[in-house]
Amino acid sequence: MGVICVLTLGVLVACKGDKTAPEGAAALPVGIITVSKADVPVVFEFVGQTQSSQEVEIRARVNGFLEHRVYREGAMVHAGDVLFRMDAKPFKAALDAAQAEYRQQKARLDTAQANLNRVKPLAAKNALSQKDLDDATGQQQAAAAAVEQARADVTTAELNLGYTTITSPVDGLSSFAKKQDGSYIDASNSLLTYVAKLDPMWVNFSLSENEFLQFRTQSQSGQLKMPKDGGLEIDIVLADGSQYGKHGRISFSDAALNTETGTYLVRAEFANPDDVLRPGQFVRVKVRGASLSSTLAVPQEAVQQGDRGAFVWTVDEQGKAKQRAVETGGWNGSEWVINSGLRPGDRVIVENLVKLAPDMPVNPHPYTPAAPTAAKAAPTGGAQ
């Protein structure tokens, strides 16, 4: 019985020793940083979608039969390029008729003018009555009005004939044809295709109401500092993880909350001379230029996740390792912004984290970051 008690006591002592560092163990060398408050640049991330800065509906402006689609669907087109041709024969005939009517009315005007020129001197000599002069004047004026009407009809006929050749008003990417050759086109089905301008390109993203209120509160309190000129720099990351090579600028932010989504629309504009961006692409939007004032930050390697959330290892006054629960904010490059859990002067362990145990003696030395060998993947969450 005594032997069993001794063995049980030994097992309990051994189990207790597994949870803390053994007394007299050699101090583990660790790299540390001493945290201090500083202005920390922050990057806010959102999910965005590209949109053409000018998407034009290509519509027929006259009724008639669609004779031929000229462009190749999905191809780049330029302003003035012919996209469709409609059957022009009825419109050519209407123009011929209008021109003939104009010539006829012009001849009537010439006759009325000549008659008025003869009547005027005779009426001045009282050889003709005043009524004869009034009649001649009225006929000349009526003929002149008829000529103007005929001229307007010719202009209308010329326009309608021109509308049978349908061109692109902008440089851009064409869509598929919504009507096929031989279709009859009228006001109810006049949409033929779209042309989307690619340069510049818009990128739309949304700011939730909570984020908007948080940013406003932080800005008013001075915790969040914005660029003096308000010029935030916008970068986007494409679906394959590559970063688009040009920076954008915010060109529009909606003042009204969308009640359906609970968000504010924000739009950035990007130069797109090489047509890399296409409408409808989903991208990650990174907003740079703001900074958090008097903020603590630690290398991302120092932050670990446990059952109760994020924590870091610190070195206490006795030179022992201690766990410290922290609340993380956003990313700052390779660092985590710490909202709470640390104080200026705390010594945070960055190296040899796997070997640490509570109350383990450590031998701290200044942490020296290793030279980066490859770009790290961007985080999925935005700065808080």
Coordinates of C-alpha atoms in Angstrom, one line a residue:
M1 CA 0.0 0.0 0.0
G2 CA 2.8 2.4 0.9
V3 CA 4.5 1.7 -2.4
I4 CA 1.3 2.6 -4.4
C5 CA 1.0 5.9 -2.5
V6 CA 4.6 6.8 -3.3
L7 CA 4.2 6.0 -7.0
T8 CA 0.9 8.0 -7.2
L9 CA 2.6 11.0 -5.5
G10 CA 5.5 10.8 -8.0
V11 CA 3.0 10.8 -11.0
L12 CA 1.2 13.9 -9.6
V13 CA 4.5 15.7 -9.2
A14 CA 5.6 14.8 -12.7
C15 CA 2.2 16.0 -14.2
K16 CA 2.5 19.3 -12.4
G17 CA 6.0 19.8 -13.7
D18 CA 4.7 19.5 -17.3
K19 CA 2.6 22.7 -17.0
T20 CA 5.4 25.0 -15.9
A21 CA 9.1 25.2 -16.5
P22 CA 11.2 23.1 -14.1
E23 CA 13.1 24.9 -11.5
G24 CA 16.8 25.5 -12.4
A25 CA 16.2 25.0 -16.1
A26 CA 18.6 26.8 -18.4
A27 CA 17.3 30.1 -19.7
L28 CA 16.0 30.0 -23.2
P29 CA 17.5 32.6 -25.5
V30 CA 14.8 34.7 -27.1
G31 CA 14.6 37.7 -29.3
I32 CA 12.5 40.5 -27.9
I33 CA 11.2 44.0 -28.8
T34 CA 10.3 46.7 -26.3
V35 CA 7.0 48.2 -27.4
S36 CA 6.4 51.9 -27.6
K37 CA 3.8 54.2 -28.9
A38 CA 4.2 55.7 -32.4
D39 CA 2.2 56.8 -35.4
V40 CA 1.5 53.6 -37.3
P41 CA 0.5 53.6 -41.0
V42 CA -2.6 51.5 -41.5
V43 CA -4.0 49.9 -44.6
F44 CA -7.8 49.3 -44.9
E45 CA -8.9 46.5 -47.1
F46 CA -12.2 46.0 -48.9
V47 CA -13.7 43.8 -51.6
G48 CA -14.3 45.8 -54.7
Q49 CA -15.6 45.3 -58.3
T50 CA -14.5 47.0 -61.4
Q51 CA -16.9 49.0 -63.5
S52 CA -16.6 50.8 -66.8
S53 CA -16.3 54.6 -66.4
Q54 CA -18.7 54.9 -69.4
E55 CA -20.9 52.1 -70.5
V56 CA -22.8 53.1 -73.6
E57 CA -26.0 51.5 -74.9
I58 CA -25.9 51.2 -78.7
R59 CA -29.4 51.7 -79.9
A60 CA -31.0 52.0 -83.3
R61 CA -32.5 55.4 -83.9
V62 CA -34.8 54.5 -86.7
N63 CA -37.2 51.7 -87.4
G64 CA -36.2 49.1 -90.0
F65 CA -34.5 45.8 -90.8
L66 CA -31.1 45.1 -89.4
E67 CA -29.0 44.3 -92.5
H68 CA -25.5 43.5 -91.2
R69 CA -23.4 43.3 -88.0
V70 CA -20.1 44.7 -88.9
Y71 CA -18.0 44.4 -85.7
R72 CA -16.6 41.3 -84.1
E73 CA -18.4 40.6 -80.8
G74 CA -16.2 41.2 -77.8
A75 CA -13.6 43.1 -79.7
M76 CA -12.1 46.5 -78.9
V77 CA -13.7 49.2 -81.0
H78 CA -12.9 52.9 -81.5
A79 CA -15.0 55.9 -81.6
G80 CA -16.5 56.1 -85.1
D81 CA -16.1 52.4 -85.9
V82 CA -19.2 51.0 -87.7
L83 CA -21.0 48.4 -85.6
F84 CA -24.2 47.7 -87.5
R85 CA -25.8 48.6 -90.8
M86 CA -29.6 48.8 -91.3
D87 CA -31.4 48.5 -94.6
A88 CA -30.9 52.0 -96.1
K89 CA -33.1 51.7 -99.3
P90 CA -36.3 53.1 -97.7
F91 CA -34.4 56.0 -96.2
K92 CA -32.6 56.8 -99.4
A93 CA -36.0 56.9 -101.2
A94 CA -37.4 59.2 -98.5
L95 CA -34.4 61.5 -98.9
D96 CA -34.9 61.6 -102.7
A97 CA -38.5 62.5 -102.2
A98 CA -37.7 65.2 -99.7
Q99 CA -35.1 66.7 -102.0
A100 CA -37.6 66.7 -104.9
E101 CA -40.2 68.4 -102.7
Y102 CA -37.6 71.0 -101.8
R103 CA -36.8 71.8 -105.4
Q104 CA -40.5 72.1 -106.2
Q105 CA -41.1 74.5 -103.3
K106 CA -38.0 76.5 -104.3
A107 CA -39.4 76.9 -107.8
R108 CA -42.7 78.1 -106.4
L109 CA -40.8 80.6 -104.3
D110 CA -38.9 81.9 -107.3
T111 CA -42.2 82.4 -109.2
A112 CA -43.9 84.1 -106.2
Q113 CA -40.8 86.4 -105.7
A114 CA -40.8 87.4 -109.4
N115 CA -44.5 88.1 -109.3
L116 CA -44.0 90.3 -106.2
N117 CA -41.2 92.2 -107.9
R118 CA -43.6 93.1 -110.8
V119 CA -46.5 94.0 -108.6
K120 CA -44.6 96.4 -106.3
P121 CA -43.8 99.2 -108.9
L122 CA -47.2 99.0 -110.4
A123 CA -48.9 99.3 -107.1
A124 CA -46.7 102.3 -106.3
K125 CA -48.0 104.0 -109.5
N126 CA -51.6 103.0 -108.5
A127 CA -51.7 100.8 -111.6
L128 CA -52.7 97.9 -109.3
S129 CA -54.7 97.9 -106.2
Q130 CA -53.4 97.5 -102.7
K131 CA -55.1 94.1 -102.6
D132 CA -53.1 92.9 -105.5
L133 CA -49.9 93.9 -103.7
D134 CA -51.1 92.1 -100.5
D135 CA -51.9 88.9 -102.4
A136 CA -48.5 88.9 -104.1
T137 CA -46.8 89.5 -100.8
G138 CA -48.7 86.7 -99.1
Q139 CA -48.0 84.2 -101.9
Q140 CA -44.2 85.0 -101.7
Q141 CA -44.2 84.6 -97.9
A142 CA -46.1 81.3 -98.1
A143 CA -43.7 80.0 -100.7
A144 CA -40.7 81.0 -98.5
A145 CA -42.2 79.1 -95.5
A146 CA -42.9 76.1 -97.7
V147 CA -39.2 76.1 -98.8
E148 CA -38.1 76.2 -95.1
Q149 CA -40.4 73.2 -94.4
A150 CA -39.0 71.3 -97.3
R151 CA -35.4 72.1 -96.3
A152 CA -36.2 70.7 -92.8
D153 CA -37.7 67.6 -94.3
V154 CA -34.5 67.1 -96.3
T155 CA -32.4 67.5 -93.2
T156 CA -34.6 64.9 -91.4
A157 CA -34.3 62.5 -94.2
E158 CA -30.5 62.9 -94.3
L159 CA -30.3 62.2 -90.6
N160 CA -32.5 59.1 -90.8
L161 CA -30.4 57.8 -93.7
G162 CA -27.3 58.5 -91.6
Y163 CA -28.8 56.6 -88.6
T164 CA -28.9 53.4 -90.7
T165 CA -25.1 53.3 -90.2
I166 CA -24.6 52.7 -86.4
T167 CA -21.2 53.6 -85.0
S168 CA -19.5 53.5 -81.6
P169 CA -19.4 56.9 -79.8
V170 CA -16.4 55.8 -77.6
D171 CA -13.3 53.7 -77.5
G172 CA -14.1 50.6 -75.6
L173 CA -14.9 46.9 -75.3
S174 CA -17.9 45.7 -77.3
S175 CA -20.4 43.3 -76.0
F176 CA -22.4 40.6 -77.9
A177 CA -25.0 41.6 -80.4
K178 CA -28.5 41.4 -78.9
K179 CA -30.2 41.3 -82.4
Q180 CA -29.2 39.2 -85.4
D181 CA -29.1 40.1 -89.0
G182 CA -32.6 40.4 -90.6
S183 CA -34.3 41.4 -87.3
Y184 CA -36.9 44.2 -87.5
I185 CA -35.9 47.0 -85.2
D186 CA -38.3 49.4 -83.6
A187 CA -38.6 51.5 -80.4
S188 CA -39.5 48.4 -78.3
N189 CA -36.3 46.4 -79.2
S190 CA -33.8 49.1 -80.3
L191 CA -31.0 48.0 -78.0
L192 CA -28.3 46.3 -80.1
T193 CA -25.3 46.0 -77.9
Y194 CA -23.1 47.8 -75.3
V195 CA -19.6 49.4 -75.6
A196 CA -17.7 49.8 -72.3
K197 CA -15.0 52.4 -72.0
L198 CA -11.9 50.8 -70.3
D199 CA -9.7 53.8 -69.6
P200 CA -10.1 55.1 -67.0
M201 CA -11.7 52.2 -65.0
W202 CA -13.8 52.6 -61.9
V203 CA -13.5 50.3 -58.8
N204 CA -16.5 50.4 -56.5
F205 CA -16.3 49.2 -52.9
S206 CA -18.6 49.6 -49.9
L207 CA -18.0 51.0 -46.4
S208 CA -20.4 49.5 -43.7
E209 CA -22.2 51.9 -41.4
N210 CA -20.2 50.6 -38.4
E211 CA -16.9 51.2 -40.2
F212 CA -18.0 54.7 -41.3
L213 CA -19.0 55.6 -37.7
Q214 CA -15.8 54.1 -36.3
F215 CA -13.6 56.0 -38.8
R216 CA -15.4 59.3 -38.1
T217 CA -15.1 58.8 -34.3
Q218 CA -11.3 58.0 -34.6
S219 CA -10.8 61.0 -36.9
Q220 CA -12.6 63.4 -34.6
S221 CA -10.7 62.2 -31.6
G222 CA -7.3 62.5 -33.5
Q223 CA -6.6 58.8 -33.2
L224 CA -6.9 58.3 -36.9
K225 CA -4.9 60.8 -39.0
M226 CA -5.8 61.3 -42.7
P227 CA -3.4 62.8 -45.3
K228 CA -3.4 66.6 -45.2
D229 CA -4.6 66.9 -48.8
G230 CA -7.1 64.1 -48.3
G231 CA -5.3 62.2 -51.0
L232 CA -5.6 58.5 -50.0
E233 CA -3.8 56.1 -52.3
I234 CA -5.7 53.2 -53.6
D235 CA -4.2 49.9 -54.7
I236 CA -5.9 46.8 -55.9
V237 CA -5.0 43.1 -55.9
L238 CA -6.3 41.0 -58.7
A239 CA -7.9 37.5 -58.4
D240 CA -4.5 35.8 -59.1
G241 CA -2.9 37.6 -56.2
S242 CA -0.9 40.0 -58.4
Q243 CA -1.1 43.7 -57.6
Y244 CA -2.2 46.1 -60.3
G245 CA 0.6 48.3 -61.4
K246 CA -1.0 51.7 -61.1
H247 CA -2.4 53.6 -58.1
G248 CA -5.9 55.0 -58.0
R249 CA -7.6 57.9 -56.3
I250 CA -11.1 58.2 -54.7
S251 CA -13.3 60.0 -57.2
F252 CA -16.7 59.7 -55.5
S253 CA -18.2 58.7 -52.1
D254 CA -21.9 58.6 -51.7
A255 CA -23.3 60.8 -49.0
A256 CA -26.4 58.7 -48.5
L257 CA -26.5 55.3 -46.9
N258 CA -27.9 52.5 -49.0
T259 CA -30.8 51.2 -46.9
E260 CA -30.9 47.8 -48.6
T261 CA -27.2 47.0 -47.9
G262 CA -26.4 49.3 -45.0
T263 CA -23.3 50.5 -46.7
Y264 CA -21.9 53.7 -48.3
L265 CA -20.6 53.4 -51.9
V266 CA -17.1 54.6 -52.5
R267 CA -15.5 54.7 -56.0
A268 CA -11.9 54.9 -57.0
E269 CA -10.6 55.7 -60.5
F270 CA -7.6 54.0 -62.1
A271 CA -5.8 54.7 -65.3
N272 CA -6.0 51.6 -67.5
P273 CA -4.0 52.3 -70.7
D274 CA -3.2 48.7 -71.4
D275 CA -6.7 47.4 -70.8
V276 CA -5.6 45.1 -68.0
L277 CA -8.8 45.7 -66.1
R278 CA -12.1 44.6 -67.4
P279 CA -15.6 45.5 -66.1
G280 CA -17.0 43.1 -63.5
Q281 CA -13.8 41.8 -62.0
F282 CA -13.6 41.3 -58.3
V283 CA -10.5 42.8 -56.6
R284 CA -9.1 43.4 -53.2
V285 CA -9.0 47.2 -52.5
K286 CA -6.2 48.5 -50.3
V287 CA -6.6 52.1 -49.0
R288 CA -3.3 53.6 -47.9
G289 CA -2.2 57.0 -46.5
A290 CA -4.0 57.0 -43.1
S291 CA -2.2 56.4 -39.8
L292 CA -3.1 55.7 -36.2
S293 CA -1.5 58.1 -33.7
S294 CA 0.2 56.9 -30.5
T295 CA -0.4 53.2 -31.3
L296 CA 1.4 50.0 -30.2
A297 CA 2.4 47.5 -32.9
V298 CA 4.3 44.2 -32.8
P299 CA 5.7 41.9 -35.5
Q300 CA 3.0 39.5 -36.7
E301 CA 5.2 36.5 -35.6
A302 CA 4.7 37.6 -32.0
V303 CA 0.9 37.2 -32.1
Q304 CA -0.4 33.7 -31.6
Q305 CA -3.9 32.3 -31.4
G306 CA -5.2 30.2 -28.5
D307 CA -8.5 28.9 -27.2
R308 CA -9.3 32.3 -25.7
G309 CA -8.1 34.4 -28.6
A310 CA -4.9 36.2 -29.5
F311 CA -2.0 36.4 -27.1
V312 CA 1.7 37.3 -27.0
W313 CA 4.6 36.2 -24.8
T314 CA 6.2 38.8 -22.6
V315 CA 9.3 38.8 -20.3
D316 CA 8.5 39.9 -16.7
E317 CA 10.8 41.6 -14.3
Q318 CA 12.2 38.2 -13.1
G319 CA 13.2 37.2 -16.6
K320 CA 10.4 34.7 -17.0
A321 CA 8.0 34.1 -19.9
K322 CA 4.4 35.2 -19.4
Q323 CA 1.4 34.9 -21.7
R324 CA -0.6 38.1 -22.3
A325 CA -4.0 38.2 -23.9
V326 CA -4.2 41.0 -26.5
E327 CA -6.8 42.6 -28.8
T328 CA -5.5 43.0 -32.3
G329 CA -6.5 45.7 -34.7
G330 CA -5.4 46.0 -38.3
W331 CA -2.3 45.0 -40.2
N332 CA 0.5 47.4 -40.8
G333 CA 2.8 45.7 -43.3
S334 CA 4.4 42.9 -41.3
E335 CA 3.1 44.1 -38.0
W336 CA -0.1 43.8 -35.9
V337 CA -1.7 46.9 -34.4
I338 CA -2.5 46.2 -30.8
N339 CA -5.6 47.8 -29.5
S340 CA -5.3 46.6 -25.9
G341 CA -3.4 44.1 -23.7
L342 CA 0.1 45.8 -23.9
R343 CA 1.6 48.9 -22.4
P344 CA 4.6 51.0 -23.5
G345 CA 7.8 49.4 -22.1
D346 CA 6.5 45.8 -22.2
R347 CA 9.1 43.4 -23.6
V348 CA 7.5 41.1 -26.2
I349 CA 9.1 37.8 -27.3
V350 CA 9.3 37.3 -31.1
E351 CA 11.7 34.3 -31.5
N352 CA 11.7 30.8 -30.1
L353 CA 8.0 30.9 -29.4
V354 CA 7.4 27.2 -29.9
K355 CA 9.7 26.3 -27.0
L356 CA 8.1 28.6 -24.5
A357 CA 6.2 27.6 -21.5
P358 CA 4.6 29.7 -18.7
D359 CA 7.2 31.0 -16.1
M360 CA 10.1 29.6 -18.2
P361 CA 13.3 31.5 -17.6
V362 CA 14.5 33.3 -20.7
N363 CA 17.6 35.1 -21.8
P364 CA 16.3 38.1 -23.9
H365 CA 18.3 39.8 -26.6
P366 CA 17.1 42.4 -29.2
Y367 CA 15.2 41.0 -32.0
T368 CA 16.6 41.4 -35.5
P369 CA 14.1 40.8 -38.3
A370 CA 15.3 38.5 -41.1
A371 CA 15.7 39.9 -44.6
P372 CA 12.5 39.1 -46.5
T373 CA 12.8 36.4 -49.1
A374 CA 9.3 36.6 -50.6
A375 CA 6.3 38.9 -50.3
K376 CA 3.9 37.6 -47.7
A377 CA 0.3 37.1 -48.6
A378 CA -1.9 40.0 -47.8
P379 CA -4.4 39.5 -44.9
T380 CA -8.0 39.1 -45.6
G381 CA -9.3 41.4 -42.8
G382 CA -9.3 45.2 -42.9
A383 CA -7.8 47.5 -40.3
Q384 CA -10.1 48.2 -37.4

